[in-house]
JSON list of C-alpha atoms in Angstrom, two decimals:
[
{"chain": "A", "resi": 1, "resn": "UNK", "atom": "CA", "xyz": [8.28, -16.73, 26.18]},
{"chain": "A", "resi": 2, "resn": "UNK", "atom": "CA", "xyz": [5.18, -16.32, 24.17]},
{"chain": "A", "resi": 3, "resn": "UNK", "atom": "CA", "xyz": [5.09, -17.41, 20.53]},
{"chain": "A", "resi": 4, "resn": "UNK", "atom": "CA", "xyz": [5.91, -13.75, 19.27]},
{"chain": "A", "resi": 5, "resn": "UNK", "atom": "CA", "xyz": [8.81, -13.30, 21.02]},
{"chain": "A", "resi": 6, "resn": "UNK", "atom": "CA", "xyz": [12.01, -12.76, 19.33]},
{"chain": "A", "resi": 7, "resn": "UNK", "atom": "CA", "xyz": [14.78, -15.55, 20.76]},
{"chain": "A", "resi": 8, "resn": "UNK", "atom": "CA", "xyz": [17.23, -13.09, 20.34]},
{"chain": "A", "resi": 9, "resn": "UNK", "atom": "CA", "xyz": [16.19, -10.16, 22.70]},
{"chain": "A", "resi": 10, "resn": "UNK", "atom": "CA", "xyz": [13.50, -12.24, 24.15]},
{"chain": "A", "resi": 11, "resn": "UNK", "atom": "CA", "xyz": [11.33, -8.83, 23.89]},
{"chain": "A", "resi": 12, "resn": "UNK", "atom": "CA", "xyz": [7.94, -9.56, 22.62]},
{"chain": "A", "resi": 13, "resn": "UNK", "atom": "CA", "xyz": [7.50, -7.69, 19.86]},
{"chain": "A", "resi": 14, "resn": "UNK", "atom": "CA", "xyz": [4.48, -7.31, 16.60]},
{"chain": "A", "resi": 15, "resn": "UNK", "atom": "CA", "xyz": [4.52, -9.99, 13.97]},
{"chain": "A", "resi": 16, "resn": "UNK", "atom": "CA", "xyz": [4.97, -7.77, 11.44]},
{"chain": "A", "resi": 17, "resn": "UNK", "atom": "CA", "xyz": [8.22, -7.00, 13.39]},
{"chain": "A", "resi": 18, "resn": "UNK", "atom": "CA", "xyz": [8.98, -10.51, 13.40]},
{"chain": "A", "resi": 19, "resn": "UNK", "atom": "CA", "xyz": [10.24, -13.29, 11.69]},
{"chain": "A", "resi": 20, "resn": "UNK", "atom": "CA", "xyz": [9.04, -17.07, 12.05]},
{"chain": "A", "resi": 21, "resn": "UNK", "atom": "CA", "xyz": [11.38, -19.60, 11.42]},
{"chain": "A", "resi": 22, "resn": "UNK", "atom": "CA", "xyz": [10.78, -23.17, 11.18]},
{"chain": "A", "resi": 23, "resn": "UNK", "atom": "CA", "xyz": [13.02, -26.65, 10.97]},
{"chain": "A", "resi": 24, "resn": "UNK", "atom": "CA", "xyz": [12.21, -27.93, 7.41]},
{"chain": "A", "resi": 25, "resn": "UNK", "atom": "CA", "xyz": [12.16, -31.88, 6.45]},
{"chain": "A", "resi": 26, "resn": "UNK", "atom": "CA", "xyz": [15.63, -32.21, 6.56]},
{"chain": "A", "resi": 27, "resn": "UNK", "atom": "CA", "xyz": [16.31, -30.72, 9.54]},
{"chain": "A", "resi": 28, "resn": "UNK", "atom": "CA", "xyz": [17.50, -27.36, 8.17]},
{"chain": "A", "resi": 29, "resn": "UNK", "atom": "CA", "xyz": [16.07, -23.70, 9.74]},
{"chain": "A", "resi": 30, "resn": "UNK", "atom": "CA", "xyz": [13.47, -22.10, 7.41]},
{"chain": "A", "resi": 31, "resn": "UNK", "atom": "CA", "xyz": [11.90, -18.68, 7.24]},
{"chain": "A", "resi": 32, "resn": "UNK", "atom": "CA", "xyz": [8.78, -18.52, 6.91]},
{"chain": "A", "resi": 33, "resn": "UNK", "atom": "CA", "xyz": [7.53, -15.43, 5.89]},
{"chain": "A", "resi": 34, "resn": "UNK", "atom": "CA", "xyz": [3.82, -16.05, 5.80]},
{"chain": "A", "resi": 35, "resn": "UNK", "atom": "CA", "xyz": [4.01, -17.43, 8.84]},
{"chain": "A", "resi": 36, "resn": "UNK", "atom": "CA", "xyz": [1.95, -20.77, 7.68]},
{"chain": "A", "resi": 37, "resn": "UNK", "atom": "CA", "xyz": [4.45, -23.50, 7.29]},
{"chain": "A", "resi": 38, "resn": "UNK", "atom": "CA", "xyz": [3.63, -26.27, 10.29]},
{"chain": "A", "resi": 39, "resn": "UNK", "atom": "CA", "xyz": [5.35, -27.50, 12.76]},
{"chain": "A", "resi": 40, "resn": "UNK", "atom": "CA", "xyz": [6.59, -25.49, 15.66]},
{"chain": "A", "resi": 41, "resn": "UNK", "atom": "CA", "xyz": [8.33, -21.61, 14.70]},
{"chain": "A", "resi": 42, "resn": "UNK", "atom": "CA", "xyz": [10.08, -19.14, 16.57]},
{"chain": "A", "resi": 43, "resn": "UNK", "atom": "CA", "xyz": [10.57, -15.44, 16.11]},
{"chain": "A", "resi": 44, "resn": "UNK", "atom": "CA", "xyz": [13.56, -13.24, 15.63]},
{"chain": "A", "resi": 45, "resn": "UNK", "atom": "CA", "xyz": [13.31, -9.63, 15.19]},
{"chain": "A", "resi": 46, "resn": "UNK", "atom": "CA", "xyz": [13.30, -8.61, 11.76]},
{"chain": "A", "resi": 47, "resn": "UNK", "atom": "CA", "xyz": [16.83, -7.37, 10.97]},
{"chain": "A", "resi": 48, "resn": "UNK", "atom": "CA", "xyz": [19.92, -8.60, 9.81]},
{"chain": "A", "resi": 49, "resn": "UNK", "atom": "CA", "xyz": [21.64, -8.40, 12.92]},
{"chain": "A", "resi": 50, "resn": "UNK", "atom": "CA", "xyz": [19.25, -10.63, 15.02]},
{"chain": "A", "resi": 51, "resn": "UNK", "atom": "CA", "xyz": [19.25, -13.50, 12.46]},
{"chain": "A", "resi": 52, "resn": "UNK", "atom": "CA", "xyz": [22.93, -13.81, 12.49]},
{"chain": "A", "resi": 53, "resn": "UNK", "atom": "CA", "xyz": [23.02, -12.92, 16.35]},
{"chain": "A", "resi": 54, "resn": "UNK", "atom": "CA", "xyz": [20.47, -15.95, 16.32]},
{"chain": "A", "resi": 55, "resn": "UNK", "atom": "CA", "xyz": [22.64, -18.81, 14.23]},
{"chain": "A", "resi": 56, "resn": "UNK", "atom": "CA", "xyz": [25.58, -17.87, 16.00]},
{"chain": "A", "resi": 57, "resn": "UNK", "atom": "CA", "xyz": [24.50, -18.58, 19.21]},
{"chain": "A", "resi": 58, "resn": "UNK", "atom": "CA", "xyz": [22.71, -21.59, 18.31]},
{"chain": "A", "resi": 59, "resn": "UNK", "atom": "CA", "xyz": [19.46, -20.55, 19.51]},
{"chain": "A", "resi": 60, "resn": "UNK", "atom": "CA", "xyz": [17.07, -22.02, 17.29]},
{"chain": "A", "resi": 61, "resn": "UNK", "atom": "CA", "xyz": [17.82, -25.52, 18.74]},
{"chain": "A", "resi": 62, "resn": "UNK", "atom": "CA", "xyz": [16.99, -24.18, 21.55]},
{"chain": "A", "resi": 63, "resn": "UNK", "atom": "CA", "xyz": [13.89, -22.57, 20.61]},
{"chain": "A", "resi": 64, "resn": "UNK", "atom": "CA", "xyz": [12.72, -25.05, 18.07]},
{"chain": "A", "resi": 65, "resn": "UNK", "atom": "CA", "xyz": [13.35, -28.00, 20.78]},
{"chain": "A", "resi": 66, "resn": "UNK", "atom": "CA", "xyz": [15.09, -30.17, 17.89]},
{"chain": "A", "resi": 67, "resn": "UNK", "atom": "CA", "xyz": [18.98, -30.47, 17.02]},
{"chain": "A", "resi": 68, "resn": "UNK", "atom": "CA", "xyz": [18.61, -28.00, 13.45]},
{"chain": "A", "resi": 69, "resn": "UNK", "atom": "CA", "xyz": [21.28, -27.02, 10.84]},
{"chain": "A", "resi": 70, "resn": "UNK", "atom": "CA", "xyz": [21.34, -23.40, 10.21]},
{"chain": "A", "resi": 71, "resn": "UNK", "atom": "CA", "xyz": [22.38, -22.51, 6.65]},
{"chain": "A", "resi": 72, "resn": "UNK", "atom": "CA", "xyz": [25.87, -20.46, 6.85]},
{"chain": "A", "resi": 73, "resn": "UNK", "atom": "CA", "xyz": [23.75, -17.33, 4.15]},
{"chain": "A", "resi": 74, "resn": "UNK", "atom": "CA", "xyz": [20.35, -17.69, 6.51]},
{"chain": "A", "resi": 75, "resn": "UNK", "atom": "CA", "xyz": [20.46, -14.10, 6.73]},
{"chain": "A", "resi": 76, "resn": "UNK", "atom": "CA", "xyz": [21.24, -13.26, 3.28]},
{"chain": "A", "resi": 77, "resn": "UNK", "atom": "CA", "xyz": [18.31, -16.07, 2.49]},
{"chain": "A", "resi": 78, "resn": "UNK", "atom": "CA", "xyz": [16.02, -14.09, 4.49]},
{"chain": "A", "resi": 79, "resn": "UNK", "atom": "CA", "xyz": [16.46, -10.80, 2.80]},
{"chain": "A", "resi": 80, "resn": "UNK", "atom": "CA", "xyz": [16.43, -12.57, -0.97]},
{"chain": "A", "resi": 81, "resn": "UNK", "atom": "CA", "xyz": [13.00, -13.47, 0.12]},
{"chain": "A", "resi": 82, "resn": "UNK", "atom": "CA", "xyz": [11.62, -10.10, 1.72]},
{"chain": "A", "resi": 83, "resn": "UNK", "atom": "CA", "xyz": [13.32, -8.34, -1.33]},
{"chain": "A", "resi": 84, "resn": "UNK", "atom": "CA", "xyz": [11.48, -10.90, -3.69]},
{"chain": "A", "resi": 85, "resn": "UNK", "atom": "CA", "xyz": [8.33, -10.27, -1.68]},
{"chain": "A", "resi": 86, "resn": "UNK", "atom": "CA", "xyz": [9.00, -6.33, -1.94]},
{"chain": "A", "resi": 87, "resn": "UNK", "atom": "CA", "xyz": [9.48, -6.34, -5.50]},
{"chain": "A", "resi": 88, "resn": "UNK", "atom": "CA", "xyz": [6.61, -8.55, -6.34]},
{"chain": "A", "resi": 89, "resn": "UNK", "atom": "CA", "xyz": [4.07, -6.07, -4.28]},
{"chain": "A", "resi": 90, "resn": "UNK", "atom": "CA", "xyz": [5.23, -3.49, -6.42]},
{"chain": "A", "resi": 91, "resn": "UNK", "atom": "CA", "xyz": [4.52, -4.98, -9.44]},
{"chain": "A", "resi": 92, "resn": "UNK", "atom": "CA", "xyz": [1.35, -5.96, -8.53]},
{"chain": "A", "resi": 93, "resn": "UNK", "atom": "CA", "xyz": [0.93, -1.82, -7.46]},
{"chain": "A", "resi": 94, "resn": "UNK", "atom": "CA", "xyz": [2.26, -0.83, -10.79]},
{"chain": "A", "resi": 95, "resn": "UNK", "atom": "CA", "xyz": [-0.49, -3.30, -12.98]},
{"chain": "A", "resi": 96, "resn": "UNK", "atom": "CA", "xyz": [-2.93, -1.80, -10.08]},
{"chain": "A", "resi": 97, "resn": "UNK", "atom": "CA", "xyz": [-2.03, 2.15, -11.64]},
{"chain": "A", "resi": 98, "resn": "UNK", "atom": "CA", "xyz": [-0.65, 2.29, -7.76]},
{"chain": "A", "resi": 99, "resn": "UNK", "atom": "CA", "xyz": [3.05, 3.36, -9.16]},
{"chain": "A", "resi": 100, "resn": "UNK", "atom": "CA", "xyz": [4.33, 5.93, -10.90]},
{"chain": "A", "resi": 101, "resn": "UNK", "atom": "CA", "xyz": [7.85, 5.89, -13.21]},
{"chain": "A", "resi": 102, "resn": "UNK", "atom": "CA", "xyz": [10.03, 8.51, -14.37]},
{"chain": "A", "resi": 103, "resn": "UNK", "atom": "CA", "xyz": [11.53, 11.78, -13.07]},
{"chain": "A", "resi": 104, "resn": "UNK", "atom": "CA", "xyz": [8.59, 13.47, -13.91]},
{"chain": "A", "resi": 105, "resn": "UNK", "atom": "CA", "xyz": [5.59, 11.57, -13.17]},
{"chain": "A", "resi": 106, "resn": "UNK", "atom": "CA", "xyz": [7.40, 11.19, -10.03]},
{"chain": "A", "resi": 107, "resn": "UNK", "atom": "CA", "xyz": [7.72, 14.95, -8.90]},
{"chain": "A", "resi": 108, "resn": "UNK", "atom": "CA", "xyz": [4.23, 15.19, -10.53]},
{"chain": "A", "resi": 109, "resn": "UNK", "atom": "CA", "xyz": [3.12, 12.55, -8.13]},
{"chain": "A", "resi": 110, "resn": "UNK", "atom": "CA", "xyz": [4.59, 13.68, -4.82]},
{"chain": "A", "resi": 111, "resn": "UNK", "atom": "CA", "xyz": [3.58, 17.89, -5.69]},
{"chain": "A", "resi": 112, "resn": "UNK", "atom": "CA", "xyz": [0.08, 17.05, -6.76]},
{"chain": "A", "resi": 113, "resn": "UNK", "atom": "CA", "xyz": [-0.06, 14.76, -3.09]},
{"chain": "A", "resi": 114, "resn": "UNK", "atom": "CA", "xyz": [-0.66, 11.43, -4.29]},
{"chain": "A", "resi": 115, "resn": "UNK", "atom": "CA", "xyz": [2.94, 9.74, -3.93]},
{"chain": "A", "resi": 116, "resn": "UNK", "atom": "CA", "xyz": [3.10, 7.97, -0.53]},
{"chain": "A", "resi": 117, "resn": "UNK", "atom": "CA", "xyz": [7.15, 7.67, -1.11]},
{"chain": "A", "resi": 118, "resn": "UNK", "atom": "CA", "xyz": [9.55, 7.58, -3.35]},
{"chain": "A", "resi": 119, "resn": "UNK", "atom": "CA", "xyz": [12.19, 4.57, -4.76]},
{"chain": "A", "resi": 120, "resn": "UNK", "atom": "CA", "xyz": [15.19, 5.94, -6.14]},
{"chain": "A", "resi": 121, "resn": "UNK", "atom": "CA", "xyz": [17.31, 2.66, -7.76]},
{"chain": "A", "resi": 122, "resn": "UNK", "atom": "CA", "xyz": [21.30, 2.26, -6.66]},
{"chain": "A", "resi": 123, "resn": "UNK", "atom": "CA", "xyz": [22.33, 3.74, -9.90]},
{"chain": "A", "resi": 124, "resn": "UNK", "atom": "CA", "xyz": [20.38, 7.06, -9.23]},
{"chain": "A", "resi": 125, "resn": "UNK", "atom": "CA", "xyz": [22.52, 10.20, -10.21]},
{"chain": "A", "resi": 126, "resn": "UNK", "atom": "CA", "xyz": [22.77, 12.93, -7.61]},
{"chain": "A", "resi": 127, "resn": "UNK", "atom": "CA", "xyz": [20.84, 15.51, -9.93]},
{"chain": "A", "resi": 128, "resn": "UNK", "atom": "CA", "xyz": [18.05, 13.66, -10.51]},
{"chain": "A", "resi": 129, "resn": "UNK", "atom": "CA", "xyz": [17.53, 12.50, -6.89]},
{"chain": "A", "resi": 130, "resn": "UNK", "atom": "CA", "xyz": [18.08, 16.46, -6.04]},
{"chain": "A", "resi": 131, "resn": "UNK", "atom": "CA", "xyz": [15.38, 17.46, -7.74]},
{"chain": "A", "resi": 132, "resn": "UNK", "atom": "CA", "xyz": [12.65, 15.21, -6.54]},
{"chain": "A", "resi": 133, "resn": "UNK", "atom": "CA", "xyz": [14.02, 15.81, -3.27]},
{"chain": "A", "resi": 134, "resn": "UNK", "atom": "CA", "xyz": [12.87, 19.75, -3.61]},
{"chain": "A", "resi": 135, "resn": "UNK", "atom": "CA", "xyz": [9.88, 18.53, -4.51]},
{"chain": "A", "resi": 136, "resn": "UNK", "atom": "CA", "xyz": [9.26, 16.36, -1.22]},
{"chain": "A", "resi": 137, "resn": "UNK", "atom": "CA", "xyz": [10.94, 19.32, 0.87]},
{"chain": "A", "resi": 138, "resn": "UNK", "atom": "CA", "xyz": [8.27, 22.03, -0.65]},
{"chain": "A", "resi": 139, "resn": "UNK", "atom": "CA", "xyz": [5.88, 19.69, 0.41]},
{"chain": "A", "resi": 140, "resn": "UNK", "atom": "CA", "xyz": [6.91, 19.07, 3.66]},
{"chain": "A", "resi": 141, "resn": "UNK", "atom": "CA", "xyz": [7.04, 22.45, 4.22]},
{"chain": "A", "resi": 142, "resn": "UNK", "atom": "CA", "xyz": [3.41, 23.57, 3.18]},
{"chain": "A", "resi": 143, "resn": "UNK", "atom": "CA", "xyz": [2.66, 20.67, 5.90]},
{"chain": "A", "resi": 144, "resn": "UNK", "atom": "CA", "xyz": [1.69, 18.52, 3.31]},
{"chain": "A", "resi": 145, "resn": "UNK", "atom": "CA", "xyz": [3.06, 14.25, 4.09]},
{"chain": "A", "resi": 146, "resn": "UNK", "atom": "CA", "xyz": [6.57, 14.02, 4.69]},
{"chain": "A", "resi": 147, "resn": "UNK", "atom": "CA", "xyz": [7.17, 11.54, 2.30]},
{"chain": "A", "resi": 148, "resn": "UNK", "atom": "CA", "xyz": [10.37, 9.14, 2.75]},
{"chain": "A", "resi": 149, "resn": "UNK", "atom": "CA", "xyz": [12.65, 8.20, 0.11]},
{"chain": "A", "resi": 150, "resn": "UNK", "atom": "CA", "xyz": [14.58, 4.03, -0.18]},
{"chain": "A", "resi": 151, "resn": "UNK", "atom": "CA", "xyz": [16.97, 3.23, -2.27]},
{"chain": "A", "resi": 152, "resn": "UNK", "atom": "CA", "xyz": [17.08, -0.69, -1.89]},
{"chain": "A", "resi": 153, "resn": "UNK", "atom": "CA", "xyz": [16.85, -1.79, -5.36]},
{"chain": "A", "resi": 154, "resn": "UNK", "atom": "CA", "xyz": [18.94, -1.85, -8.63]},
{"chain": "A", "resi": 155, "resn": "UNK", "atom": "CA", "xyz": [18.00, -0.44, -12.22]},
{"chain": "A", "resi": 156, "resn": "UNK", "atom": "CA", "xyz": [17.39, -3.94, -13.40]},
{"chain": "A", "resi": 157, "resn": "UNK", "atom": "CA", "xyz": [15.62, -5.52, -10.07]},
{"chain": "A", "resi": 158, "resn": "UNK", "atom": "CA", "xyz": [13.30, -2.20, -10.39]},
{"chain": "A", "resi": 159, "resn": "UNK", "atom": "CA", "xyz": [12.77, -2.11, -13.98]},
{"chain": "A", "resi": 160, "resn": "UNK", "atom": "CA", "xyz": [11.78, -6.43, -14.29]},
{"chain": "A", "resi": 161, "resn": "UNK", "atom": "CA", "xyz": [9.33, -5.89, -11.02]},
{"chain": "A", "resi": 162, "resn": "UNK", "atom": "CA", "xyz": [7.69, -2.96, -12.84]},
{"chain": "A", "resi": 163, "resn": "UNK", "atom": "CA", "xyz": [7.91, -4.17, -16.68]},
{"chain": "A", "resi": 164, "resn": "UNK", "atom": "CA", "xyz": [9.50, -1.12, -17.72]},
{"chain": "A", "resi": 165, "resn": "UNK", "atom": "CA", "xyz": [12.97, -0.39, -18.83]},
{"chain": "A", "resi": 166, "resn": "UNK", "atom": "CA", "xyz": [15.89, 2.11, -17.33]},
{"chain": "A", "resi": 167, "resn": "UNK", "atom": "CA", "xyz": [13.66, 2.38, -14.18]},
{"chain": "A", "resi": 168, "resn": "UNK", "atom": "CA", "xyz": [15.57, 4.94, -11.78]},
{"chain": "A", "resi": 169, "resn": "UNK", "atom": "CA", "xyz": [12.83, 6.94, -9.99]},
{"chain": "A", "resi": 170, "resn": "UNK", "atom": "CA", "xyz": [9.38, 5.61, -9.23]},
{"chain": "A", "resi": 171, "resn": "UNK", "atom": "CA", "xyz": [6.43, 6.86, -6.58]},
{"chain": "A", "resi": 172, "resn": "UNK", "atom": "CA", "xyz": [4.44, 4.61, -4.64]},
{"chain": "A", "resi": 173, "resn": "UNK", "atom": "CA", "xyz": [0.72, 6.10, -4.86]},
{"chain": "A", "resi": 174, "resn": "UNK", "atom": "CA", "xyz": [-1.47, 6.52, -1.89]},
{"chain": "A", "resi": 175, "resn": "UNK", "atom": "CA", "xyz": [-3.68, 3.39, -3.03]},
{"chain": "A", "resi": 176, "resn": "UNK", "atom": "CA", "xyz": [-4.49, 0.30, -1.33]},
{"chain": "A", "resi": 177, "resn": "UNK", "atom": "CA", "xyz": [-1.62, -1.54, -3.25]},
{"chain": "A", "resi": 178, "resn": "UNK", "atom": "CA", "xyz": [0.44, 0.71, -3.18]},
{"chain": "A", "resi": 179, "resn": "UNK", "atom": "CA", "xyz": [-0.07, 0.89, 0.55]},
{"chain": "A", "resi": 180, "resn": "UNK", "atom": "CA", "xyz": [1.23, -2.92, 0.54]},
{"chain": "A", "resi": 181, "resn": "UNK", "atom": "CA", "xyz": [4.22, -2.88, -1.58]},
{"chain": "A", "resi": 182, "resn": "UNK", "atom": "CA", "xyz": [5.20, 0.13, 0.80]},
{"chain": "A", "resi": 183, "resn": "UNK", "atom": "CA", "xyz": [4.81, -1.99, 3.53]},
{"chain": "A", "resi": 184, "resn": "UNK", "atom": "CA", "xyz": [6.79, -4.60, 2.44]},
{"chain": "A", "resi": 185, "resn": "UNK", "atom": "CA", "xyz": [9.58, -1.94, 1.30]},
{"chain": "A", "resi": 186, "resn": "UNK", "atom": "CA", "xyz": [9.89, -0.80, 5.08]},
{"chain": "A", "resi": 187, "resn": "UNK", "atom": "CA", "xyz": [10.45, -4.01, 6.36]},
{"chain": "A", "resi": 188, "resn": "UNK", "atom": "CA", "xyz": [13.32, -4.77, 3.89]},
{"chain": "A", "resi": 189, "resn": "UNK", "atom": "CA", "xyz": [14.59, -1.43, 5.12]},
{"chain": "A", "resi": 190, "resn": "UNK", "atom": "CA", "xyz": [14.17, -2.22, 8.74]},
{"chain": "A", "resi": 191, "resn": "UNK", "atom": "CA", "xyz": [16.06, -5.83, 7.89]},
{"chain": "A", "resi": 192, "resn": "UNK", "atom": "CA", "xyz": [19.17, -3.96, 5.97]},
{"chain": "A", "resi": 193, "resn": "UNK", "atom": "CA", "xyz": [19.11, -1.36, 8.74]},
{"chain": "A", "resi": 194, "resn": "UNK", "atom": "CA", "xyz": [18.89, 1.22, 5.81]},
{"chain": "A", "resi": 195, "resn": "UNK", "atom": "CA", "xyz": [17.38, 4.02, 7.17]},
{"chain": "A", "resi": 196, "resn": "UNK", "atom": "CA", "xyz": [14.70, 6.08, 4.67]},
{"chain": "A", "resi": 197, "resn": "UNK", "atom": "CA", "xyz": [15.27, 9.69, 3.98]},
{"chain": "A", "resi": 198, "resn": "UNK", "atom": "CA", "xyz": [12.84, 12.43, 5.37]},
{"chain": "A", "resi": 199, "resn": "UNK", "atom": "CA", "xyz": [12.66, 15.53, 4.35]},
{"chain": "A", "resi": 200, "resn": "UNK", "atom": "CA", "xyz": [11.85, 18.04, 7.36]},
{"chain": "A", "resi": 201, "resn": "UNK", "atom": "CA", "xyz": [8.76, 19.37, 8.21]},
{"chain": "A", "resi": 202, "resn": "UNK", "atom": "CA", "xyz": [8.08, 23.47, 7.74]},
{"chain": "A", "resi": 203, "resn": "UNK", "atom": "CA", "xyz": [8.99, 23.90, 11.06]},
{"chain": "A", "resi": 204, "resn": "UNK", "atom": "CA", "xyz": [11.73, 21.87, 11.14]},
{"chain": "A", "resi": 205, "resn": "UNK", "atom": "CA", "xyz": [13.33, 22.84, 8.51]},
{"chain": "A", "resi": 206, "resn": "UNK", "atom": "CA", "xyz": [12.93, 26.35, 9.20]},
{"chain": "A", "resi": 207, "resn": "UNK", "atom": "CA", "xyz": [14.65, 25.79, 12.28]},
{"chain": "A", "resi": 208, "resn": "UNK", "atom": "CA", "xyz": [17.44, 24.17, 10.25]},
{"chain": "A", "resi": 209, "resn": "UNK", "atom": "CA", "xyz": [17.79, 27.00, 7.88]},
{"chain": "A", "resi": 210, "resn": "UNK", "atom": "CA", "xyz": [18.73, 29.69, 11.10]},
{"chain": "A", "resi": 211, "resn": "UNK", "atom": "CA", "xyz": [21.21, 27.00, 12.32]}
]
């Protein structure tokens, strides 16, 4: 296998679709999510599934060529640190002007064209996600970016990442950081297998309205 080749479906895959793991000094498995730590990694897809998959069947042993111990919450480890790493990028968007908070800077956001996506936190009523939503749809449908929609975050984790209080609704802008704390949003996504909403494109969702 080549070095970016996940040890779980031995399919070679991106390293941004990857995790490296490590053995630490005590012997212990490690992620490594900047991929710098020394000493000899392996790769497992980036998802929840895979990590587990990969301590059950003791295959970083195998992989890392030295007798490891695999902490029993390795894969609730790993996402604590991608949802650390998520949450810090978008507080470095937000003191960058690269975020947008509130109901109605957010539907400003995404109908003026700037909002790259939308965060709606856990607590999020149905009303207030409804209406943004029409405003991604009326987008979508004047061909404008189909913009996706996460929910992966509490009130509090959102509003202490942004330094803001009751946070519920916030855009990520179509900026350079924002662009990065999106990034690292999709990959905590990809790792909870939480799929982002999409609202159709016109033709698509002209198509669903003669269904």
């Amino acid at each position: 296998m080549n070095d970016r080749t996940c040890i779980v479906t031995r399919q070679a895959r991106q390293p941004e679709e990857l995790i490296r793991f490590v053995a630490g000094p005590d012997g212990a498995v490690v992620p490594d999510l900047k991929r710098n730590l020394p000493g000899r990694g392996c790769w497992v897809g980036a998802e929840k599934g895979l990590v587990e998959k990969a301590a059950a069947k003791n295959l970083f042993s195998r992989a890392l060529k030295a007798p490891v111990t695999v902490p029993p919450d390795l894969a609730e480890m790993v996402d604590s640190l991608l949802a650390a790493s998520a949450l810090g990028a978008l507080g470095l968007a937000r003191k960058a002007g690269a975020v947008a908070l509130g109901a109605t800077k957010v539907e400003m956001a995404v109908r003026g064209g700037s909002a790259a996506a939308v965060l709606h936190a856990a607590e999020a009523s149905e009303d207030g996600i409804r209406k943004i939503m029409a405003a991604r749809k009326a987008v979508a449908r004047a061909g404008g970016r189909q913009m996706p929609a996460f929910k992966l975050f509490s009130e509090a984790e959102m509003s202490l990442a942004l330094g803001a209080t009751n946070v519920i609704h916030a855009a990520v802008l179509d900026q350079g950081p924002g662009e990065a704390a999106l990034k690292r949003a999709k990959t905590l996504a990809v790792f909870r297998g939480v799929a982002p909403e999409i609202p159709a494109s016109g033709a698509a969702d002209a198509a669903e309205d003669m269904e």
